mmCIF file of C-alpha atoms and ligand atoms in Angstrom:
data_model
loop_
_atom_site.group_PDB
_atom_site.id
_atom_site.type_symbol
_atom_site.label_atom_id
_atom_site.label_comp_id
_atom_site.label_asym_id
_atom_site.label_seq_id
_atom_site.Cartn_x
_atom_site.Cartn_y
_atom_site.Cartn_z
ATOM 1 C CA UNK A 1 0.000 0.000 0.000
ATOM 2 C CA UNK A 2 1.415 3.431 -0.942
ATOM 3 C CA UNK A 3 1.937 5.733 2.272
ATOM 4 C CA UNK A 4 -0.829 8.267 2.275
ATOM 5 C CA UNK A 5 1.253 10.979 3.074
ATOM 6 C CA UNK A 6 -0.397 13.462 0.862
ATOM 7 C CA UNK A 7 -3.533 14.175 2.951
ATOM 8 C CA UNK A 8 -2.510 18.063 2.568
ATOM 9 C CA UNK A 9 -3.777 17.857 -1.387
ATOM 10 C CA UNK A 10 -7.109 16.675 0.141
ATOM 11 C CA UNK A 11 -7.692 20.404 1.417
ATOM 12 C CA UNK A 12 -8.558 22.308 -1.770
ATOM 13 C CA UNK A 13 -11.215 19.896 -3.005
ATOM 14 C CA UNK A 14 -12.561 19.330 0.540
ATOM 15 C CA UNK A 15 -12.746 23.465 0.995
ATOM 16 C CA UNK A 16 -14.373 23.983 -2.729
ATOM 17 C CA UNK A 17 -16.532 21.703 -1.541
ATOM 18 C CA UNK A 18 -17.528 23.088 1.638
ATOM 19 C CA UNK A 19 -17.602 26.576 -0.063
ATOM 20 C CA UNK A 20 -20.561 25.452 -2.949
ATOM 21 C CA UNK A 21 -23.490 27.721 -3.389
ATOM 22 C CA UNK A 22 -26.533 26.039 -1.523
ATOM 23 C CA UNK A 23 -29.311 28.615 -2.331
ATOM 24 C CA UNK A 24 -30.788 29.269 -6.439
ATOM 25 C CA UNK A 25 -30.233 33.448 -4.931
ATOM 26 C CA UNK A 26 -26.604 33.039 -4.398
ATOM 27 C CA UNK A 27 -25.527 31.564 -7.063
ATOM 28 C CA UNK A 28 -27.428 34.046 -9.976
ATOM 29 C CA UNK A 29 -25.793 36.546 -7.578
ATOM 30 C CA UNK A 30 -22.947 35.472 -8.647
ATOM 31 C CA UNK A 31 -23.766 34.765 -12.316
ATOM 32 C CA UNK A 32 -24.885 38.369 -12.393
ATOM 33 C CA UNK A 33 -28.734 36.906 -13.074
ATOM 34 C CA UNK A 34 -31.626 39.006 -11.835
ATOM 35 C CA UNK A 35 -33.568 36.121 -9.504
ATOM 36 C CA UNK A 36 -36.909 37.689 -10.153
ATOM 37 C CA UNK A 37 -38.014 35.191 -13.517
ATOM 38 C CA UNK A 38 -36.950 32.315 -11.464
ATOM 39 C CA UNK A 39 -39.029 33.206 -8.044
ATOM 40 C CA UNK A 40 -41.623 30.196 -8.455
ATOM 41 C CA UNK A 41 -38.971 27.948 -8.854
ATOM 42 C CA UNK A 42 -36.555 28.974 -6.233
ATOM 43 C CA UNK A 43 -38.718 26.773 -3.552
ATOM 44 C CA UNK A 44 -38.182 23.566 -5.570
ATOM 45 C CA UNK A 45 -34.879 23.300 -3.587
ATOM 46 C CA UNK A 46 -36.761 21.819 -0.649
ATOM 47 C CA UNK A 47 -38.064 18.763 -2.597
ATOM 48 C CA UNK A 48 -34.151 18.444 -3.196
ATOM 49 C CA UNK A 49 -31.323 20.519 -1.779
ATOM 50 C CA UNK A 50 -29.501 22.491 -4.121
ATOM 51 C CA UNK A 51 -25.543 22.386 -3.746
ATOM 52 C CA UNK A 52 -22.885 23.724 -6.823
ATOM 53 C CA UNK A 53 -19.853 23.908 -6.549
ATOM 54 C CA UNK A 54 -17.992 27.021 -7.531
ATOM 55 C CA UNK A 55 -15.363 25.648 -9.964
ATOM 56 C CA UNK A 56 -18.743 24.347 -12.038
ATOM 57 C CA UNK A 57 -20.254 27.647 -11.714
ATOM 58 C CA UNK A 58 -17.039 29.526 -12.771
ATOM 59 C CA UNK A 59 -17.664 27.334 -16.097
ATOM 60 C CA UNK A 60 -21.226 29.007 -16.617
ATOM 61 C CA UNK A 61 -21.732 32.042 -18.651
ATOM 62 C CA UNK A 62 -22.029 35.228 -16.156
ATOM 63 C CA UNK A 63 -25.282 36.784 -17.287
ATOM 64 C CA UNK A 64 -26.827 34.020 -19.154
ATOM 65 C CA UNK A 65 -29.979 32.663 -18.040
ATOM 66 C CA UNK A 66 -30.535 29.714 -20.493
ATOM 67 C CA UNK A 67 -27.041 28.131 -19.661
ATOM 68 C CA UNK A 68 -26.672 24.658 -20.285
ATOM 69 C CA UNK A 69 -24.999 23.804 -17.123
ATOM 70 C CA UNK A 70 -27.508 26.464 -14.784
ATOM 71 C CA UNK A 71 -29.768 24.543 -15.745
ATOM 72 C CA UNK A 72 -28.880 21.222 -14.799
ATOM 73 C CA UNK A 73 -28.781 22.763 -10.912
ATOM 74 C CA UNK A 74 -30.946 25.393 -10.374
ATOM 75 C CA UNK A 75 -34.024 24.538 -9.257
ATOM 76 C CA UNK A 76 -37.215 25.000 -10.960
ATOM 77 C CA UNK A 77 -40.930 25.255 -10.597
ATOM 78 C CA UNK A 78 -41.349 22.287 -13.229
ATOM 79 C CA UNK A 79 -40.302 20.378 -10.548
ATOM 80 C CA UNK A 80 -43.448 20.959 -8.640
ATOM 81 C CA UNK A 81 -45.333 19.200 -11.763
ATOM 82 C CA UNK A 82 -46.464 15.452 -11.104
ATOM 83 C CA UNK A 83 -46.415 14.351 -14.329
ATOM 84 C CA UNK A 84 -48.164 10.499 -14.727
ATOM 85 C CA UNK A 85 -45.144 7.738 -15.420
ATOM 86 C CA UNK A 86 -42.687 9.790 -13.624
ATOM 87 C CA UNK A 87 -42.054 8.207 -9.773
ATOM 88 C CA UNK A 88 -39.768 8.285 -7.157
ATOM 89 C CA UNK A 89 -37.816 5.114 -7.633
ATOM 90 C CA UNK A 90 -37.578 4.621 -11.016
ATOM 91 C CA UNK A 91 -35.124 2.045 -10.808
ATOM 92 C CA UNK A 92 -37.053 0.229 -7.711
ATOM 93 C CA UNK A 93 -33.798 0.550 -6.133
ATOM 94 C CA UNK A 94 -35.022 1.437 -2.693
ATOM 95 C CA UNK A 95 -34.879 -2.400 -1.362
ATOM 96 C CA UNK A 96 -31.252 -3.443 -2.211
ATOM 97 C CA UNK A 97 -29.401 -6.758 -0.837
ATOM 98 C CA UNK A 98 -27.844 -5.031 2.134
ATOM 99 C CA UNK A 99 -27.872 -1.794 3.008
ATOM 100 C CA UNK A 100 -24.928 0.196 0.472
ATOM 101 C CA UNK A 101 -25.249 -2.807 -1.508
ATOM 102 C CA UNK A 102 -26.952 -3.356 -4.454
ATOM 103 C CA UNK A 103 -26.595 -6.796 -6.748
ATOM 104 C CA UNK A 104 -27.943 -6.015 -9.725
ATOM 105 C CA UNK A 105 -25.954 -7.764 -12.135
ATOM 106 C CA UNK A 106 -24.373 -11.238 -12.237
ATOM 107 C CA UNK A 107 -20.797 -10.817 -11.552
ATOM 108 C CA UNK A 108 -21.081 -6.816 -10.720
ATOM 109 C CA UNK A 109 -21.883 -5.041 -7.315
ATOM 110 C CA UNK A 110 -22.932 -1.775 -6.342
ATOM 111 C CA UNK A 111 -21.427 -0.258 -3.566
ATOM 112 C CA UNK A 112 -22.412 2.488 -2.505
ATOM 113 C CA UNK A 113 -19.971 4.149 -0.223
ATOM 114 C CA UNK A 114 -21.055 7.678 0.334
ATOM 115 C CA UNK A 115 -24.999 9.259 0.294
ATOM 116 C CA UNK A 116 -24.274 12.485 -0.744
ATOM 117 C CA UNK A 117 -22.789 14.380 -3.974
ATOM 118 C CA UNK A 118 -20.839 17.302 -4.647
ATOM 119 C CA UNK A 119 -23.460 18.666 -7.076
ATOM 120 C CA UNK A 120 -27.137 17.885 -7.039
ATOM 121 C CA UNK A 121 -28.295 17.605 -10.460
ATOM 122 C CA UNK A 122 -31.968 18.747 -10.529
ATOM 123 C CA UNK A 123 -32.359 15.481 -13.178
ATOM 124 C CA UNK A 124 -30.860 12.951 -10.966
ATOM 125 C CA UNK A 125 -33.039 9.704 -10.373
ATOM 126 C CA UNK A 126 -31.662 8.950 -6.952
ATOM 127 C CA UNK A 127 -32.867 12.509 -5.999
ATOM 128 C CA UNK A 128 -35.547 10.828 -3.688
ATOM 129 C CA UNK A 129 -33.009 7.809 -2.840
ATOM 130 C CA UNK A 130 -33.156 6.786 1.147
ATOM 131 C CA UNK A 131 -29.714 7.576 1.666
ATOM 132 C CA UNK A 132 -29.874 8.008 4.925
ATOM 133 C CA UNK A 133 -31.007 3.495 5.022
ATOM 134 C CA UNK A 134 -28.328 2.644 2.976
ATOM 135 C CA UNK A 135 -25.101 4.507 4.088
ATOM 136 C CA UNK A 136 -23.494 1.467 5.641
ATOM 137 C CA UNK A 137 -21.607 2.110 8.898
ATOM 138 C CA UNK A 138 -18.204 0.010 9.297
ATOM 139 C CA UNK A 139 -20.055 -3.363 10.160
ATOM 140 C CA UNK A 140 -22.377 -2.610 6.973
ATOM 141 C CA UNK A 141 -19.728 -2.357 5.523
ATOM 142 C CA UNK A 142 -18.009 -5.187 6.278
ATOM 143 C CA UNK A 143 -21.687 -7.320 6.123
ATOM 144 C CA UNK A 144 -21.296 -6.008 2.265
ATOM 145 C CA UNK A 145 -17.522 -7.035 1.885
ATOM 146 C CA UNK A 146 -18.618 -10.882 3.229
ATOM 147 C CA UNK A 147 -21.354 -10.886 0.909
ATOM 148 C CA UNK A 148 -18.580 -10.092 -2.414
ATOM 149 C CA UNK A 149 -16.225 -12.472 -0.483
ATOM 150 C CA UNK A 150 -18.697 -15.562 -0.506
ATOM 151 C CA UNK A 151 -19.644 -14.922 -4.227
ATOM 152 C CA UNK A 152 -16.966 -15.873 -6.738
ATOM 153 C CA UNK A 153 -19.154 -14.852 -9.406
ATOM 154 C CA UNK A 154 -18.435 -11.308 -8.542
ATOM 155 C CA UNK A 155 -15.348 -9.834 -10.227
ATOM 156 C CA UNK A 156 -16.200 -6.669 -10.403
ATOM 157 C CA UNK A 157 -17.231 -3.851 -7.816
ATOM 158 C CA UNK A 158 -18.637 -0.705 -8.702
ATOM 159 C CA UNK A 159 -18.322 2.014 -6.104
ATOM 160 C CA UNK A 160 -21.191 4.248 -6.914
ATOM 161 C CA UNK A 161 -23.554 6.480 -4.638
ATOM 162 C CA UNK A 162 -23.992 9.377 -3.963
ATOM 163 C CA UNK A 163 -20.828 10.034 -5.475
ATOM 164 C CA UNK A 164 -17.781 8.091 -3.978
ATOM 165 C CA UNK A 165 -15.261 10.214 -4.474
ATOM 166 C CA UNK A 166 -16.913 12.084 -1.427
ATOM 167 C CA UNK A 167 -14.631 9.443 0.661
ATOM 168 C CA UNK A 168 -11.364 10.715 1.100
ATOM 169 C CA UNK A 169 -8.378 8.955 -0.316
ATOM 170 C CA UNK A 170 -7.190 7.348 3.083
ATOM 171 C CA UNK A 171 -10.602 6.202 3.268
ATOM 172 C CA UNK A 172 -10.751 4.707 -0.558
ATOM 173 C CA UNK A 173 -6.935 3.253 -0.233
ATOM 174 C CA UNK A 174 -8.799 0.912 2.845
ATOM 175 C CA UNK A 175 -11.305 -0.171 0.775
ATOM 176 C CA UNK A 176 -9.007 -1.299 -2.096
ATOM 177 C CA UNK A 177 -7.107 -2.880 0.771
ATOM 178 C CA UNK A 178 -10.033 -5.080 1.602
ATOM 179 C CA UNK A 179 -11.202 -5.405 -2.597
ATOM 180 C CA UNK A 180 -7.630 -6.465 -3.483
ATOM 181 C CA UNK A 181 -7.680 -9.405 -0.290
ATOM 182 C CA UNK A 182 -10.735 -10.983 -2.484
ATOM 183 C CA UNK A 183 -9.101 -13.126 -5.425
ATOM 184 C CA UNK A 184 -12.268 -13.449 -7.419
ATOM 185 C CA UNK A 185 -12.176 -9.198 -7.813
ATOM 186 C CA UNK A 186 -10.929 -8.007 -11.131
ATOM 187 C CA UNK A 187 -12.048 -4.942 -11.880
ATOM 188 C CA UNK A 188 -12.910 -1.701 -9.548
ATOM 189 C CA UNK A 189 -14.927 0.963 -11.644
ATOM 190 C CA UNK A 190 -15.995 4.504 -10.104
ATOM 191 C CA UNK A 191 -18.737 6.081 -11.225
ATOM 192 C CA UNK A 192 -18.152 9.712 -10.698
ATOM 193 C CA UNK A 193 -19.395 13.722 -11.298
ATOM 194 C CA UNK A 194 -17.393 15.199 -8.434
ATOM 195 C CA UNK A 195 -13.635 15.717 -10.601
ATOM 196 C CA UNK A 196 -16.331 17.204 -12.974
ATOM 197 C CA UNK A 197 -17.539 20.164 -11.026
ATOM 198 C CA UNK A 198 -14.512 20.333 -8.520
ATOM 199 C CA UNK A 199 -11.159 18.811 -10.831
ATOM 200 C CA UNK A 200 -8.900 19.486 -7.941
ATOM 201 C CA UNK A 201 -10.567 15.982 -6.251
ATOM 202 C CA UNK A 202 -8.216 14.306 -9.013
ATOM 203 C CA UNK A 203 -5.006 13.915 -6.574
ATOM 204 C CA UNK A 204 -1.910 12.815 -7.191
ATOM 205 C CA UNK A 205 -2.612 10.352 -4.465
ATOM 206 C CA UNK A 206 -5.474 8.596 -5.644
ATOM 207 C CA UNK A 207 -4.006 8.602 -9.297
ATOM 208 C CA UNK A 208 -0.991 6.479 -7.636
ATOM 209 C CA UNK A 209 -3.112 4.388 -5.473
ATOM 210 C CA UNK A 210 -5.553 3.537 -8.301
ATOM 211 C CA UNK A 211 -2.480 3.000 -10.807
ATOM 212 C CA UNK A 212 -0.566 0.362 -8.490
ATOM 213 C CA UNK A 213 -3.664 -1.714 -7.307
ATOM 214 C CA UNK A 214 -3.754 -5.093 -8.980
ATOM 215 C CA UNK A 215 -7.147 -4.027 -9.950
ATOM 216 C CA UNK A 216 -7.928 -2.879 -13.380
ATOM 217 C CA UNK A 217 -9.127 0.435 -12.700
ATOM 218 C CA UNK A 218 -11.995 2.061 -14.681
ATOM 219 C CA UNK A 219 -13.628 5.953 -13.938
ATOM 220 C CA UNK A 220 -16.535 6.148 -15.369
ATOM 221 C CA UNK A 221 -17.265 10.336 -15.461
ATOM 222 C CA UNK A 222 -20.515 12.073 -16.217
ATOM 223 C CA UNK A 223 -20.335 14.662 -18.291
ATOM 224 C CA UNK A 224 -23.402 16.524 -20.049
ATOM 225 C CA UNK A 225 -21.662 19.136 -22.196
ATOM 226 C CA UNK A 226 -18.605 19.499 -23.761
ATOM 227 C CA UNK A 227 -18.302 23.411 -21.517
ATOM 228 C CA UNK A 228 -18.084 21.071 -18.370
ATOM 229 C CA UNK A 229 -13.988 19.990 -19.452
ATOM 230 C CA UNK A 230 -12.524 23.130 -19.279
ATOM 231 C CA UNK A 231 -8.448 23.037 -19.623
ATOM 232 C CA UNK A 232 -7.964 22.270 -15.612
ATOM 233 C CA UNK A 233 -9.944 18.676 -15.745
ATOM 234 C CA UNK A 234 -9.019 18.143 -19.154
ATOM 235 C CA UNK A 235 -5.158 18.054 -18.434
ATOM 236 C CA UNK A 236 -5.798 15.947 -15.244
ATOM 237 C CA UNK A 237 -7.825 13.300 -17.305
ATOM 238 C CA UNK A 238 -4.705 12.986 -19.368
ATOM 239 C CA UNK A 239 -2.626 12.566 -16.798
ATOM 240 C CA UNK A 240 -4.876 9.636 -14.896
ATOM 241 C CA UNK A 241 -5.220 8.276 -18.508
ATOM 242 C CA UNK A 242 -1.781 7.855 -19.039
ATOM 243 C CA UNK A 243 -1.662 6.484 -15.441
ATOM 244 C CA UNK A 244 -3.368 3.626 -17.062
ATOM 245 C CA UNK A 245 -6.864 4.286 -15.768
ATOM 246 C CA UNK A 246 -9.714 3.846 -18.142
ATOM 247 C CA UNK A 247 -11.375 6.321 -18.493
ATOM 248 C CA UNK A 248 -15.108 6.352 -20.220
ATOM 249 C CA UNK A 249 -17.812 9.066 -19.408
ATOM 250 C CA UNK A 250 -21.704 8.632 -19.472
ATOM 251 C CA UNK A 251 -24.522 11.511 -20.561
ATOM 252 C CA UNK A 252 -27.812 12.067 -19.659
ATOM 253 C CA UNK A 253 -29.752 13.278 -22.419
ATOM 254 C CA UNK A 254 -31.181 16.188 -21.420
ATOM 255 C CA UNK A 255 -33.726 18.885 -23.061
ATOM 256 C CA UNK A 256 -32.586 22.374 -23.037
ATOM 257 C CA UNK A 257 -28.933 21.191 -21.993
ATOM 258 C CA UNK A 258 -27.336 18.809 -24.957
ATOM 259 C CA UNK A 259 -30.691 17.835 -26.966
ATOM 260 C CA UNK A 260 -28.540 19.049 -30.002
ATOM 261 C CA UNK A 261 -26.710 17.210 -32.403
ATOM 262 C CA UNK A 262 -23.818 20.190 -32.897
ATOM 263 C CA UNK A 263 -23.383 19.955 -28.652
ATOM 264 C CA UNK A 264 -23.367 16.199 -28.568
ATOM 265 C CA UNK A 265 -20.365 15.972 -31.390
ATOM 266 C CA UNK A 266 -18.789 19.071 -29.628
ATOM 267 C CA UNK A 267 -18.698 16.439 -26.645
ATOM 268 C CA UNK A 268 -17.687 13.945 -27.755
ATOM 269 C CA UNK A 269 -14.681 15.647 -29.325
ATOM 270 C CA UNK A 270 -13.798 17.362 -26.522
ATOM 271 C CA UNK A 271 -13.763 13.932 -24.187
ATOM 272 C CA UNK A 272 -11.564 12.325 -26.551
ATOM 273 C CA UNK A 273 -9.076 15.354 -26.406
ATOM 274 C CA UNK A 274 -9.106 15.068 -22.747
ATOM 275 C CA UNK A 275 -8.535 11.354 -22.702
ATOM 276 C CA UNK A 276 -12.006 9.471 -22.297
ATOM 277 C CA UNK A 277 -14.546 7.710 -24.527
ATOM 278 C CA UNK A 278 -18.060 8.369 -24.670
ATOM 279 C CA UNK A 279 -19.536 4.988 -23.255
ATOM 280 C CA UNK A 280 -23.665 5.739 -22.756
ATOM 281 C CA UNK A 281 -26.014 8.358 -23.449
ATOM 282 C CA UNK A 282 -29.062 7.716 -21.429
ATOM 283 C CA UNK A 283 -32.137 8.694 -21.830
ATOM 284 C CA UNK A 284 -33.735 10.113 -19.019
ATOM 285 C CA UNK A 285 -34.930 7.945 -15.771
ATOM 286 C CA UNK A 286 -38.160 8.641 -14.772
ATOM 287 C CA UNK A 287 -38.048 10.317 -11.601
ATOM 288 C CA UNK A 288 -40.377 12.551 -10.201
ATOM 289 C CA UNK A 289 -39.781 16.183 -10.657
ATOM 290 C CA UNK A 290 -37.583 15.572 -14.099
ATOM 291 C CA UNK A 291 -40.235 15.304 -16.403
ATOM 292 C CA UNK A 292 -39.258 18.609 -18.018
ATOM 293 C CA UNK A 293 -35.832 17.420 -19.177
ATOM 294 C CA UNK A 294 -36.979 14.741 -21.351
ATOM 295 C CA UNK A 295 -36.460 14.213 -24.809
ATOM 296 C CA UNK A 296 -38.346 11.906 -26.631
ATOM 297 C CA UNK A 297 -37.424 8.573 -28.435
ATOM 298 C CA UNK A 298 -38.058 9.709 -31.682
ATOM 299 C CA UNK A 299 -35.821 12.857 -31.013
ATOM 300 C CA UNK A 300 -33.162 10.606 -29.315
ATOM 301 C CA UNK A 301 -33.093 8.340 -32.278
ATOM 302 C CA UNK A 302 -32.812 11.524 -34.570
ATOM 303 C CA UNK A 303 -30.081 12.683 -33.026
ATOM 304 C CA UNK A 304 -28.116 9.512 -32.610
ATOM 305 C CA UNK A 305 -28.527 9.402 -36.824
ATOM 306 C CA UNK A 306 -27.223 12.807 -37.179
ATOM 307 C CA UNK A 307 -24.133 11.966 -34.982
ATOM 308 C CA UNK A 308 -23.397 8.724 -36.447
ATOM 309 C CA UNK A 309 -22.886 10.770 -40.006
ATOM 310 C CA UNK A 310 -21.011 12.910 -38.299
ATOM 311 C CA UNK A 311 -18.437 11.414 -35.518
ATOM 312 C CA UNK A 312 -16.100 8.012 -36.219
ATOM 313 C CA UNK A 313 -18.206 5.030 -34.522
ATOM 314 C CA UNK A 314 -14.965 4.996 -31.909
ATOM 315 C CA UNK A 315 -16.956 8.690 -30.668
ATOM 316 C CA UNK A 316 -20.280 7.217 -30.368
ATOM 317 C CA UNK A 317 -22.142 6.859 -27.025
ATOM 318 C CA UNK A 318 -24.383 3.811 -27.222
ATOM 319 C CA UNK A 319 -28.382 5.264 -26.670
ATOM 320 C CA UNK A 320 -29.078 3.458 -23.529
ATOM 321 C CA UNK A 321 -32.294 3.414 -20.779
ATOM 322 C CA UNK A 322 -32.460 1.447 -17.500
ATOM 323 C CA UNK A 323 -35.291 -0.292 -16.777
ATOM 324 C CA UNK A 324 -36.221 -1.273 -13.142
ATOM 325 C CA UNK A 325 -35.461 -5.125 -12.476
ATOM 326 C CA UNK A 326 -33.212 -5.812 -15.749
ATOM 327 C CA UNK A 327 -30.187 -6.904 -15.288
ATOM 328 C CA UNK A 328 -28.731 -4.698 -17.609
ATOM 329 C CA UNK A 329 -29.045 -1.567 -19.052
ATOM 330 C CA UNK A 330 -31.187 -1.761 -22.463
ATOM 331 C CA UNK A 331 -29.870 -0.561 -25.844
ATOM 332 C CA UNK A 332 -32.115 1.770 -27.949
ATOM 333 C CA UNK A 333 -32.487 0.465 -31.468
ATOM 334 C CA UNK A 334 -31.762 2.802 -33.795
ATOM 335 C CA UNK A 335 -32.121 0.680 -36.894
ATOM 336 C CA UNK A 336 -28.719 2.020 -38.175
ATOM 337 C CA UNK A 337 -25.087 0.794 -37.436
ATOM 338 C CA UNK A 338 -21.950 3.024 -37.098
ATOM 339 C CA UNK A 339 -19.436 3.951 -39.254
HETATM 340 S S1 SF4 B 1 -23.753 13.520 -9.408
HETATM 341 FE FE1 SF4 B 1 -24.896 11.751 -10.165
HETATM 342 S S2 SF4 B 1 -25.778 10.770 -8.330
HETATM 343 FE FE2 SF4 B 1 -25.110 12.872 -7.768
HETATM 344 S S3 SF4 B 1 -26.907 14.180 -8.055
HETATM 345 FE FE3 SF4 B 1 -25.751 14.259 -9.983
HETATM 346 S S4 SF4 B 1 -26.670 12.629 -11.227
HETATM 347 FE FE4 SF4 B 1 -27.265 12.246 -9.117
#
């Protein structure tokens, strides 16, 4: 195990984090937007807390209100709108294995290691998750770790959450620790947004742990728009890239954020520059108090045409939904193949 010695980089990302705008009037404050259009709206951060980061708000436009990336975290009265089909567990994730645990694929876990995120994306379909039931405390934790240990069908473990990188790295270099003691684990993938809206989480000391595990290590990142990588994250993608972590990324289709065929090849050219493949594209998860982010199927599938004409198949995100019980996410035909 390397000797965590470098607990001193932890500070930046842990103050940005404690410093992130938690009210709609502070941050257009700072984005020099007039709150007055967005009164009705401003409430909707009780059905779910807003939090943003500054380092993702210093990548919004100052003064404009129909930002792509203001508007995946600023709360809105749309959110108020029950709209039938759209529910609070769209996933029916809320009963899982063990608590922090959730088994829904064959030889993959989901671990979920930390309840809360660094940004709380108004779209997100854990917004009404239980957190609070399935934050495992150390014998949880170790209930969940005896549970991978007694299946050798497992070989993968997917730290998920919340957002995991909301663990420190002392706390992560444990858990490989006990991941690397289990023979039958291959792979360790972490799904993440928080390098996304504060880059300086990407240490030097994770990079080194994650590079020298025996574990193939895989980050999966979620990015929405190619304005999200500015030069900062890009560079440190690179650098974890040539680390020899994978890195992929996953989108959320989302209306009146990247529901454009220009923005969607603009991202997926600016992900490859920084290091990482586009992997999915999701459509939308049903959750309650999203509804107004959705794009179609039709409109999906339209768009997906117009990028495969345009990017090499290599820069194509695969059109993907989840569906509640599958045991694996579920392709969107498009009735066309790549290039
Ligand atoms: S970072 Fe991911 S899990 Fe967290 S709020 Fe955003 S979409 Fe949800």
């Amino acid at each position: 195990m390397i000797p965590l010695n470098g607990e001193d980089l932890h500070i930046n990302w842990q103050k940005e984090l404690a410093q992130a705008f938690t009210t709609p009037e502070q941050l257009l404050a700072y984005l020099d937007l007039d709150p007055a259009p967005w009164q009705a709206g401003l409430a909707a951060r009780r059905l779910f807390p807003m939090r943003v980061p500054r380092p993702f708000a210093d990548k919004m436009e100052k003064g404009n209100a129909r930002d792509p990336l203001l508007r995946q975290v600023l709360p809105l009265a749309e959110e108020f709108r029950q709209v039938p089909g759209y529910v609070r567990d769209p996933l029916a994730e809320h009963d899982s294995a063990l608590p922090g645990l959730l088994h829904k694929y064959r030889s993959r876990v989901l671990l979920v290691l930390r309840g809360g995120c660094a940004v709380n994306c108004r779209y997100c379909f854990r917004r009404h998750f239980p957190y609070g039931d399935n934050s495992p405390d150390r014998a949880g934790r170790q209930q969940a770790l005896d549970y991978i240990r007694h299946d050798p069908e497992i070989n993968e473990v997917i730290l998920s959450g919340g957002d995991p990188l909301m663990a420190n790295d002392r706390q992560l270099s444990v858990l490989l620790d006990e991941l690397e003691a289990i023979p039958h684990i291959k792979r360790l993938r972490i799904h993440t947004r928080l390098p996304v809206v504060i880059p300086s989480r990407l240490t030097d000391t994770l990079r080194a742990r994650l590079a020298n595990s025996r574990l193939q290590a895989v980050m999966v990142l979620h990015i929405n728009h190619a304005r999200e990588i500015d030069e900062k994250l890009a560079a440190l993608c690179r650098d974890w890239r040539h680390a020899g972590i994978t890195l992929l990324n996953q989108s959320v289709l989302l209306a009146g954020v990247n529901d454009d065929a220009d923005i969607l090849v603009q991202l997926s050219e600016r992900l490859f520059e920084a290091g990482v493949l586009p992997y999915y594209l999701h459509q939308l998860d049903k959750v309650e108090g999203a509804a107004h982010f959705a794009v179609d199927d039709k409109q999906a599938k339209h768009l997906m045409a117009l990028l495969l004409a345009r990017l090499p198949g290599f820069l194509m995100p695969r059109l993907v939904r989840e569906i509640g019980g599958e045991n694996s996410k579920t392709p969107i035909d498009l009735g066309l193949e790549p290039r």
